[in-house]
Amino acid sequence: MPDIIKLLPESVANQIAAGEVIQRPASAVKELLENSVDAGAADIKLFIKDSGRSLIQVNDNGCGMSLTDARLAFERHATSKIREANDLFAIRTLGFRGEALASIAAIAQIQIKTRRHEDELGTLIEIEGSDFKQQSPCSCPAGTSIAIKNLFFNVPARRNFLKSNTVEFRHIIEEFQRVALVYPEISFSLYNDDRPMFVLQATNLKQRIINLMGNHFLNRLIPIEEKNPEANIIGFIGKPEFAKKTRGEQYFFVNKRFIRNAYMHHAVGSAYKELIPDDSHPVYFIYLDVNPENIDVNIHPTKTEVNFRYNQVIYSILKSSVKKALGKFSLEPTLDFDKEQGIEITPLPPGYIPKQPEIKVDPEYNPFSQQSGTSQFQVKKPVDDSWKSLFLQKTEEQASYILQRDTKEVYTDSTESNEFTTPDSNFLIQLNARYIVAPVKSGLMLIDQYQAHQRILYDKLLERLSTNKTGSQKSMFPQTVHFSPANADIVKEILPQLNSLGFEIESLGMNTYVVSAIPGDSENEDINELLEKIIDNYKKNLIDLKSDRNTNLARSMARQMAIKPGKILGSEEMMEIINQLFASKAPEISPDGSPTIRIITLNEINKKFRE
Ligand code: ADP
Ligand code: MG
């Protein structure tokens, strides 16, 4: 039998190895930015085209490379950062495996121009799929400029595997932020298809966080600092009231590297326990510095994981320092005096004439006008005025549907359920400020007010989106809202939908929008928070549910605007919810699939007395 083992050709081996390091355009961005940081650059510019598919370019003013180094840089395991095995345990630079450039060169077309400060002429090199195409002297600024063109041009499988431009670009922003958040002393900029997305001046850490995340972070951050022989900690944590339902802004860095570590994440979370609801996540930007000898960062090629030698010690240091910061903050006045850096609040641009607030809601409308109208709960005017007739036509069949489904053994004759369609508001009670309880013929009906109201709003919002009919609006004095670039991207994407839902939002460019009206059904006063929560929800749904844009948006807004558990309701308010719920298309489930209604049947009640 002949020998069957063959060595893979070098080019194939390189492509396979490249897959480990470069999964998507964002991975190449990360490697290039880190190389520029390692090269001591004070200014780093990133240019992206087509979400990195056609171009990823980084220009820096770092140390540059000699002709020989520039050639060597593309060899596998070529690195200037370690000389001997021992160095591995003292490594402070971001790169050290010498794999990134070789990997990228295997799967793209690369042009590099580099010049050391002491040299007069620089070097130009072009490589395509690991093959050197050209090398010549060139005049260029001191530092390095690397352009990666047509990533994965020779690996169609990888290219096809890439997600939509929006998704890939979001990953790029995320990597950019992770580097920019660690080096506020370096100026960074990001240009997307020739448009500037970030232009970040060198500054202090707090200002860098605000510049990246949005002005609304200004009053949300609490400083944290801890000096300890095992670990030093600096950074900022979010005030408890700004904890979020999604795990968006949680950044943990170890020795200047972004790291995921569930155990340390838990340490931070547990310090917030009792200060925030269980399903909320605190915002944090925590920078841990430990002796490199006590960590092992080399366990994964993309290096976002880390093992600490003294895991539990670090856990308790972290937890106690977060607790300390939170405690200190709660004793301090809430005014933020830390403005020495001159925080920029985006003003209205010159020439922008704010619209006069104009009231579009019907001031006469009172949903409870036939009744006493003492309630504090406002069910705003439904868009569809015919809802009452809808209700009258529909409830019978729907109510009997529900009754039949849940109480088959008791009820078989659907015409008998008439009585149920008009429960008397006098018999309604609210349980635990959350459930509406109504006696019905088959037993007891329980309605979850939050889920039910979400269903009602969701239907309304979806209808507005599909008919393009603007709902009722609350106008207000125009207010500028500044989003993080990732969120600004989403706002841009769903702007027409937001506007047909009752918002009036216009883009001012550079991630800033001006809002001059919000939906009439909304009870929120804080526009920033309302929009942010809607977008957070929207993002979460994008990942979890993959629903289409309108459904996702209606769901996110309904969730945000619905009356929450804990809200005390009067009997007319409860009646109104029941009426509107049964006018809905699917009264028995909320938009996210939770039940809105449960019935405890007489059978079940009878049983309880005979057990
Ligand atoms: P690593 O960063 O792990 O050393 P890379 O493949 O990323 O490996 O880079 C190889 C080498 O090329 C680096 O060690 C460094 O000497 C050089 N290099 C890469 N990018 C730059 C840059 N922007 N400026 C100066 N030197 C660079
Ligand atoms: Mg590197």
XYZ file of C-alpha atoms and ligand atoms in Angstrom:
639
model
C 0.000 0.000 0.000
C 1.455 3.414 -0.915
C 2.010 6.087 1.731
C -1.065 8.232 1.993
C -0.081 11.152 4.216
C 0.833 14.294 2.296
C 1.906 17.705 3.464
C -0.596 20.409 2.628
C 0.714 23.001 0.192
C 1.877 26.100 2.052
C -0.913 28.260 0.620
C -3.627 25.905 1.844
C -2.018 25.616 5.272
C -1.901 29.397 5.506
C -5.536 29.749 4.573
C -6.584 27.259 7.187
C -4.475 28.963 9.835
C -5.884 32.324 8.763
C -9.398 31.102 9.503
C -8.411 30.794 13.153
C -7.354 34.397 13.440
C -9.467 36.208 10.863
C -13.100 35.171 10.956
C -14.550 38.382 9.591
C -13.538 41.930 8.642
C -13.741 42.997 12.292
C -10.995 40.521 13.241
C -8.632 42.111 10.717
C -9.548 45.549 12.070
C -8.666 44.421 15.574
C -5.268 43.061 14.515
C -4.306 46.169 12.556
C -5.381 48.561 15.306
C -3.476 46.565 17.891
C -0.356 46.561 15.755
C -0.538 50.344 15.466
C -0.938 50.678 19.221
C 2.036 48.356 19.751
C 4.018 50.509 17.306
C 3.579 53.467 19.661
C 1.310 55.500 17.385
C -0.280 58.666 18.764
C -2.788 58.904 15.953
C -4.588 55.997 14.288
C -7.027 56.284 11.419
C -9.264 53.498 10.216
C -10.939 53.554 6.805
C -13.651 51.061 5.962
C -15.430 50.443 2.686
C -18.323 48.058 2.194
C -18.202 47.037 5.824
C -14.652 45.850 5.294
C -15.371 43.612 2.320
C -13.559 45.814 -0.174
C -11.290 47.865 2.066
C -9.878 47.954 5.573
C -7.111 50.473 5.909
C -5.216 51.651 8.958
C -2.835 54.613 8.894
C -0.673 55.237 11.921
C 2.202 57.480 12.906
C 3.977 54.783 14.915
C 7.567 53.587 14.650
C 7.304 52.269 11.082
C 9.367 49.380 9.719
C 12.664 48.943 7.938
C 12.655 47.283 4.516
C 13.717 43.925 5.994
C 11.192 44.102 8.821
C 8.418 44.969 6.421
C 9.184 41.840 4.398
C 9.542 39.680 7.516
C 6.359 40.966 9.103
C 4.340 38.798 6.723
C 6.097 35.560 7.603
C 4.318 33.253 9.997
C 5.631 33.547 13.561
C 7.441 36.740 12.679
C 7.168 39.079 15.598
C 9.321 41.784 17.113
C 7.639 41.320 20.449
C 9.138 38.211 21.981
C 12.637 36.815 21.692
C 12.581 33.853 24.017
C 10.092 31.625 25.756
C 10.447 33.498 29.043
C 9.201 36.691 27.438
C 5.843 35.013 27.046
C 5.193 35.464 30.727
C 5.945 39.143 30.804
C 4.180 40.178 27.646
C 2.585 43.628 27.764
C 2.038 44.221 24.067
C -1.218 43.315 22.345
C 0.256 41.068 19.683
C 2.989 38.554 20.188
C 2.136 35.466 18.163
C 3.326 36.904 14.892
C 0.389 35.412 13.060
C -1.891 38.272 12.166
C -0.199 39.784 9.137
C 0.723 36.383 7.700
C -2.875 35.267 8.090
C -4.352 38.359 6.519
C -1.881 38.161 3.642
C -3.054 34.629 2.896
C -6.638 35.668 2.289
C -6.537 39.195 0.876
C -4.704 41.666 -1.299
C -2.462 43.837 0.818
C -0.632 47.034 0.215
C 1.660 48.368 2.885
C 3.587 51.625 2.974
C 5.867 52.085 5.896
C 8.725 54.383 6.921
C 10.741 54.664 10.091
C 11.147 58.208 11.405
C 14.890 58.039 10.915
C 14.683 56.899 7.267
C 14.240 59.161 4.299
C 12.546 56.694 2.040
C 9.857 54.241 2.951
C 8.929 50.832 1.557
C 5.958 49.800 -0.509
C 4.988 46.138 -0.597
C 2.109 44.430 -2.312
C 1.030 40.896 -1.495
C -1.832 38.826 -2.798
C -2.833 35.504 -1.269
C 0.620 35.142 0.368
C 2.443 35.909 -2.922
C 4.750 38.905 -3.043
C 3.711 40.989 -6.042
C 5.752 44.075 -5.682
C 8.278 45.781 -3.473
C 9.780 49.201 -4.052
C 11.056 52.256 -2.231
C 8.446 54.975 -1.868
C 8.022 58.312 -0.213
C 5.399 58.260 2.474
C 4.741 59.773 5.905
C 6.612 58.286 8.870
C 4.614 55.413 10.287
C 2.680 52.640 8.626
C -0.295 52.431 6.352
C -1.760 49.000 5.642
C -4.617 48.532 3.200
C -6.412 45.202 3.051
C -8.438 44.840 -0.093
C -10.984 42.193 -1.000
C -10.823 40.145 2.143
C -11.454 36.429 1.501
C -11.131 36.994 -2.259
C -9.646 33.493 -2.575
C -11.830 31.795 0.047
C -15.366 32.089 -1.352
C -16.777 29.894 1.400
C -15.660 32.410 4.002
C -16.854 35.314 1.953
C -20.297 33.793 1.624
C -20.379 33.147 5.311
C -20.242 36.868 6.114
C -23.394 38.485 7.481
C -25.150 41.582 6.164
C -23.204 44.827 5.864
C -24.964 46.205 8.918
C -23.973 43.249 11.056
C -20.372 43.187 9.862
C -20.046 46.914 10.373
C -21.458 46.630 13.871
C -18.699 44.139 14.673
C -16.125 46.558 13.306
C -17.431 49.380 15.494
C -17.337 47.073 18.475
C -13.654 46.231 17.882
C -12.820 49.872 17.267
C -14.501 50.828 20.530
C -12.706 48.125 22.478
C -9.358 49.526 21.420
C -10.302 53.206 21.639
C -11.682 52.688 25.161
C -8.297 51.586 26.416
C -6.110 54.280 24.904
C -7.738 57.669 25.457
C -4.277 59.210 25.024
C -4.225 58.095 21.383
C -6.428 59.900 18.873
C -8.547 57.554 16.793
C -10.812 58.111 13.859
C -13.062 55.882 11.843
C -14.254 56.673 8.327
C -17.010 54.574 6.851
C -17.349 54.809 3.083
C -15.513 58.158 3.292
C -17.848 59.559 5.933
C -16.343 60.306 9.353
C -18.078 58.232 12.037
C -15.724 58.927 14.912
C -13.089 61.569 15.256
C -11.734 61.104 18.755
C -9.161 63.512 20.111
C -6.659 62.387 22.699
C -8.304 62.977 26.073
C -8.929 61.426 29.493
C -10.758 58.162 30.072
C -14.101 59.602 31.132
C -14.298 61.898 28.145
C -13.291 59.062 25.810
C -16.144 56.916 27.138
C -18.576 59.791 26.618
C -17.288 60.522 23.124
C -17.735 56.895 22.169
C -20.965 56.049 23.933
C -22.849 59.317 23.681
C -23.316 62.460 25.769
C -25.978 60.857 27.892
C -23.234 58.932 29.666
C -22.021 62.146 31.236
C -24.181 61.831 34.320
C -24.292 58.087 34.489
C -20.777 57.166 35.470
C -19.266 56.525 38.887
C -15.480 56.326 39.110
C -13.919 53.209 40.534
C -10.353 52.866 41.747
C -8.506 50.270 43.770
C -4.838 49.709 44.427
C -3.851 46.307 45.649
C -0.698 44.179 45.406
C -2.635 41.569 43.418
C -4.483 43.890 41.088
C -5.052 47.535 40.325
C -8.445 48.605 39.151
C -9.560 51.815 37.526
C -12.546 52.725 35.435
C -16.173 53.742 35.602
C -19.324 51.906 36.500
C -22.891 52.921 35.672
C -25.248 54.308 38.273
C -27.722 51.593 39.260
C -30.731 53.403 37.793
C -29.202 53.181 34.327
C -28.823 49.410 34.345
C -30.143 47.900 31.149
C -32.159 44.941 30.031
C -29.506 44.064 27.476
C -25.858 43.455 28.155
C -24.740 46.188 25.840
C -22.180 48.369 27.518
C -20.124 46.060 29.658
C -16.440 46.369 29.081
C -13.863 44.524 31.092
C -10.206 44.909 30.221
C -7.261 43.030 31.634
C -3.839 44.537 31.034
C -5.369 46.700 28.304
C -7.048 43.846 26.478
C -10.797 43.438 26.148
C -11.642 40.210 27.927
C -14.753 38.106 28.393
C -14.846 36.430 31.727
C -18.142 35.236 33.130
C -16.727 34.837 36.617
C -15.514 38.442 36.821
C -18.731 39.607 35.244
C -20.524 37.859 38.048
C -18.356 39.669 40.590
C -19.510 43.030 39.231
C -23.144 41.911 39.000
C -23.194 40.649 42.553
C -21.974 44.014 43.837
C -25.107 45.534 42.304
C -27.410 42.964 43.822
C -30.437 44.533 45.471
C -29.705 47.819 43.742
C -31.042 46.745 40.363
C -33.711 44.268 39.213
C -32.534 40.711 38.631
C -32.958 40.901 34.867
C -31.004 44.144 34.486
C -27.360 44.512 33.640
C -25.126 47.245 34.980
C -23.024 49.313 32.615
C -19.318 49.164 33.303
C -15.908 50.033 31.926
C -13.438 48.315 34.213
C -9.701 48.174 33.662
C -7.844 45.594 35.644
C -4.103 45.550 35.775
C -2.364 42.436 37.071
C 1.140 41.102 36.889
C 1.334 39.301 33.515
C 2.949 36.360 35.275
C -0.321 35.710 37.025
C -2.453 35.387 33.951
C -2.579 33.104 30.978
C -3.865 34.981 27.950
C -2.689 32.543 25.407
C -5.511 30.086 25.552
C -7.398 31.322 22.505
C -6.136 32.775 19.223
C -8.403 35.803 19.391
C -7.374 36.273 22.990
C -10.609 37.494 24.515
C -10.345 34.950 27.289
C -8.037 34.917 30.227
C -7.239 32.691 33.187
C -6.103 34.250 36.423
C -3.828 32.375 38.733
C -5.644 33.755 41.779
C -9.159 33.732 40.431
C -10.975 34.028 43.729
C -8.748 36.772 45.042
C -9.386 38.865 41.947
C -13.110 38.115 42.216
C -13.346 39.507 45.713
C -11.142 42.521 45.001
C -13.331 43.360 42.047
C -16.589 42.880 43.896
C -15.534 44.902 46.899
C -14.193 47.767 44.817
C -17.446 48.001 42.847
C -19.377 47.929 46.111
C -17.162 50.609 47.557
C -17.667 52.843 44.513
C -21.427 52.355 44.637
C -21.505 53.088 48.345
C -19.446 56.223 47.972
C -21.666 57.417 45.173
C -24.870 56.945 47.167
C -23.480 59.211 49.897
C -22.506 61.958 47.511
C -24.703 64.683 46.102
C -25.911 63.707 42.642
C -24.553 66.814 40.951
C -21.612 66.054 38.770
C -18.841 68.568 39.365
C -16.330 66.726 37.277
C -16.462 69.021 34.304
C -12.896 70.169 34.147
C -12.478 68.680 30.708
C -15.204 70.793 29.183
C -17.723 68.134 28.237
C -19.228 68.934 24.871
C -22.998 68.887 24.737
C -24.150 68.903 21.141
C -25.925 72.212 20.555
C -28.587 72.677 17.919
C -26.681 73.415 14.734
C -26.602 76.991 13.528
C -29.446 77.712 11.165
C -31.664 75.007 12.624
C -35.009 76.585 13.413
C -36.878 74.570 15.999
C -40.485 73.913 15.079
C -43.161 75.478 17.219
C -44.608 72.780 19.410
C -47.998 71.939 18.038
C -50.504 69.762 19.808
C -51.882 67.010 17.683
C -53.645 64.970 20.324
C -57.364 65.363 20.798
C -57.596 67.373 24.030
C -61.264 66.489 24.416
C -60.710 62.823 24.497
C -61.442 61.039 27.727
C -61.795 57.307 27.485
C -63.768 57.167 30.698
C -66.051 60.105 30.041
C -69.235 58.136 30.681
C -67.870 57.172 34.031
C -66.624 59.175 36.964
C -63.240 59.740 35.336
C -61.311 59.771 38.564
C -58.675 57.402 37.355
C -55.041 58.339 37.122
C -54.484 55.801 34.410
C -54.677 57.164 30.915
C -55.540 54.837 28.123
C -54.862 57.182 25.238
C -57.138 57.442 22.315
C -56.785 54.386 20.130
C -55.878 55.126 16.538
C -58.692 53.070 15.259
C -61.892 54.746 16.357
C -63.899 51.812 15.283
C -62.416 49.672 18.012
C -65.646 49.645 19.928
C -67.582 48.160 17.082
C -64.723 45.807 16.471
C -64.991 44.745 20.021
C -68.719 44.230 19.796
C -68.422 42.086 16.709
C -65.422 40.166 17.751
C -65.463 39.538 21.426
C -68.179 36.995 21.331
C -66.343 34.607 19.139
C -63.018 35.357 20.726
C -64.211 35.089 24.256
C -65.976 31.894 23.559
C -62.860 30.662 21.796
C -60.828 31.250 24.883
C -63.430 29.801 27.135
C -63.806 26.771 24.963
C -60.123 26.228 24.789
C -59.576 26.510 28.481
C -62.737 25.066 29.843
C -63.823 22.480 27.374
C -65.130 20.168 29.971
C -67.389 22.806 31.510
C -68.494 24.730 28.489
C -69.569 23.412 25.176
C -72.175 25.848 24.033
C -70.426 28.976 22.843
C -73.604 31.075 22.688
C -73.888 30.768 26.417
C -70.684 32.685 26.892
C -72.404 35.968 26.044
C -72.526 36.891 29.627
C -68.765 36.857 29.696
C -68.340 39.434 26.957
C -69.649 42.206 29.165
C -68.099 41.673 32.565
C -69.360 44.238 34.979
C -66.706 46.689 36.089
C -68.134 46.486 39.592
C -66.949 42.934 39.874
C -63.399 43.525 38.778
C -60.601 43.408 41.275
C -56.893 43.947 40.916
C -54.617 41.432 42.552
C -51.084 42.278 43.647
C -51.147 45.432 41.476
C -50.652 43.124 38.532
C -53.596 40.866 37.728
C -57.102 41.852 36.827
C -59.509 39.272 38.225
C -62.989 38.899 36.771
C -65.653 36.325 37.551
C -66.820 34.635 34.354
C -69.327 31.910 33.891
C -66.761 29.175 33.749
C -64.740 30.315 36.712
C -62.250 33.101 37.347
C -60.475 34.978 34.601
C -57.039 36.412 35.406
C -55.481 38.996 33.125
C -51.876 40.059 33.406
C -52.108 43.827 32.974
C -48.584 44.272 31.599
C -48.828 41.475 29.044
C -52.359 42.498 28.074
C -51.462 46.139 27.562
C -48.459 45.110 25.485
C -50.784 43.155 23.220
C -53.099 46.165 22.868
C -50.283 48.589 22.052
C -48.533 46.117 19.774
C -51.613 45.726 17.583
C -52.061 49.478 17.391
C -48.425 50.107 16.536
C -48.317 47.403 13.900
C -51.392 48.847 12.291
C -49.829 52.294 12.204
C -46.763 50.836 10.564
C -48.709 48.957 7.938
C -51.068 51.821 7.100
C -48.362 54.473 7.409
C -50.870 56.467 9.394
C -49.203 58.578 12.053
C -50.687 57.933 15.452
C -51.478 60.553 18.045
C -48.494 62.625 19.052
C -47.248 64.647 21.951
C -45.276 67.599 20.653
C -42.558 69.148 22.678
C -39.762 71.615 22.490
C -37.200 70.063 20.143
C -34.516 68.182 21.997
C -31.242 66.849 20.657
C -30.406 63.266 21.386
C -26.946 61.859 20.923
C -26.604 58.131 20.286
C -23.682 55.777 20.369
C -22.669 55.068 16.767
C -24.026 51.526 16.937
C -27.405 52.804 18.148
C -27.350 55.746 15.741
C -26.995 53.198 12.965
C -30.132 51.451 14.107
C -32.045 54.714 14.483
C -31.096 55.586 10.938
C -32.327 52.232 9.747
C -35.715 52.506 11.422
C -36.244 56.244 11.204
C -39.206 56.121 8.798
C -40.915 53.582 11.034
C -40.274 55.606 14.188
C -41.769 58.625 12.511
C -44.880 56.816 11.431
C -45.317 55.599 15.010
C -45.683 59.118 16.290
C -42.119 60.229 16.814
C -40.828 63.223 14.948
C -37.119 62.680 14.592
C -34.646 64.236 12.214
C -30.996 63.440 11.734
C -28.464 66.180 12.347
C -25.553 63.982 11.299
C -22.719 62.675 13.478
C -24.984 60.353 15.475
C -27.150 63.220 16.660
C -30.883 63.545 16.163
C -33.470 66.135 17.068
C -36.776 64.919 18.479
C -39.801 67.196 18.350
C -42.657 64.802 19.088
C -43.219 61.420 20.706
C -46.136 58.985 20.453
C -49.224 60.048 22.369
C -49.504 56.705 24.153
C -46.123 57.117 25.705
C -45.943 57.995 29.353
C -42.184 58.438 29.413
C -40.873 61.923 29.911
C -37.224 61.131 29.386
C -36.918 60.974 25.605
C -33.361 59.798 25.708
C -34.268 56.910 27.901
C -37.401 56.024 25.968
C -35.547 55.841 22.669
C -32.608 54.060 24.140
C -34.747 51.389 25.725
C -36.679 50.892 22.526
C -33.444 50.471 20.628
C -31.965 48.146 23.224
C -35.051 46.029 22.998
C -34.934 46.156 19.241
C -31.318 44.993 19.284
C -32.138 42.194 21.655
C -35.013 41.061 19.451
C -32.757 41.162 16.412
C -30.539 38.614 18.029
C -33.126 36.530 19.874
C -36.093 36.508 17.550
C -34.901 37.478 14.100
C -38.309 39.024 13.426
C -38.911 41.510 10.635
C -38.370 45.191 11.250
C -41.967 46.281 11.843
C -42.778 43.412 14.154
C -39.604 43.929 16.086
C -40.152 47.655 16.456
C -43.795 47.328 17.470
C -42.818 44.702 20.003
C -39.999 46.790 21.444
C -42.139 49.897 21.735
C -45.123 48.081 23.190
C -42.913 46.593 25.835
C -41.547 49.982 26.729
C -44.823 51.890 26.723
C -47.139 49.354 28.372
C -48.305 49.873 31.939
C -46.047 47.932 34.211
C -46.776 45.524 37.034
C -47.137 47.535 40.226
C -49.406 50.157 38.716
C -52.673 50.408 40.658
C -55.671 50.492 38.334
C -59.221 51.744 38.918
C -62.130 49.600 37.820
C -62.797 51.624 34.670
C -59.202 51.302 33.698
C -59.365 47.572 34.142
C -62.550 47.503 32.099
C -60.880 49.489 29.360
C -58.013 47.024 29.207
C -60.410 44.091 28.995
C -62.383 45.780 26.239
C -59.369 46.673 24.196
C -57.738 43.329 24.765
C -60.691 41.463 23.369
C -60.784 43.775 20.393
C -57.298 42.577 19.573
C -56.388 39.983 16.997
C -54.878 37.542 19.429
C -56.043 38.523 22.893
C -54.706 35.473 24.614
C -51.010 35.999 24.041
C -48.689 38.971 24.378
C -46.429 39.892 21.461
C -43.551 37.919 22.957
C -45.677 34.823 23.365
C -46.466 35.015 27.079
C -50.060 34.353 28.101
C -52.209 37.418 28.809
C -55.174 35.524 30.170
C -55.589 32.485 32.342
C -58.806 30.948 33.493
C -59.179 28.986 36.693
C -62.133 26.772 35.930
C -64.985 25.994 38.264
C -63.874 22.389 38.030
C -60.510 23.287 39.445
C -62.098 25.406 42.147
C -64.559 22.649 42.997
C -61.727 20.194 43.270
C -59.918 22.417 45.742
C -62.881 22.146 48.084
C -63.151 18.437 47.778
C -59.518 17.431 48.061
P 2.462 40.354 16.274
O 1.681 41.610 16.438
O 1.851 39.212 17.003
O 3.918 40.514 16.523
P 1.758 40.632 13.504
O 1.648 39.640 12.405
O 0.539 41.365 13.878
O 2.351 39.873 14.759
O 2.864 41.660 13.137
C 4.188 41.198 12.848
C 5.215 42.256 13.126
O 5.086 43.305 12.176
C 5.072 42.932 14.484
O 5.726 42.193 15.491
C 5.723 44.279 14.229
O 7.110 44.202 14.404
C 5.446 44.540 12.760
N 4.298 45.469 12.573
C 3.037 45.132 12.283
N 2.253 46.217 12.164
C 3.035 47.294 12.402
C 2.821 48.719 12.416
N 1.588 49.256 12.210
N 3.866 49.517 12.691
C 5.104 48.979 12.922
N 5.361 47.656 12.909
C 4.356 46.803 12.657
Mg -0.214 41.922 15.835
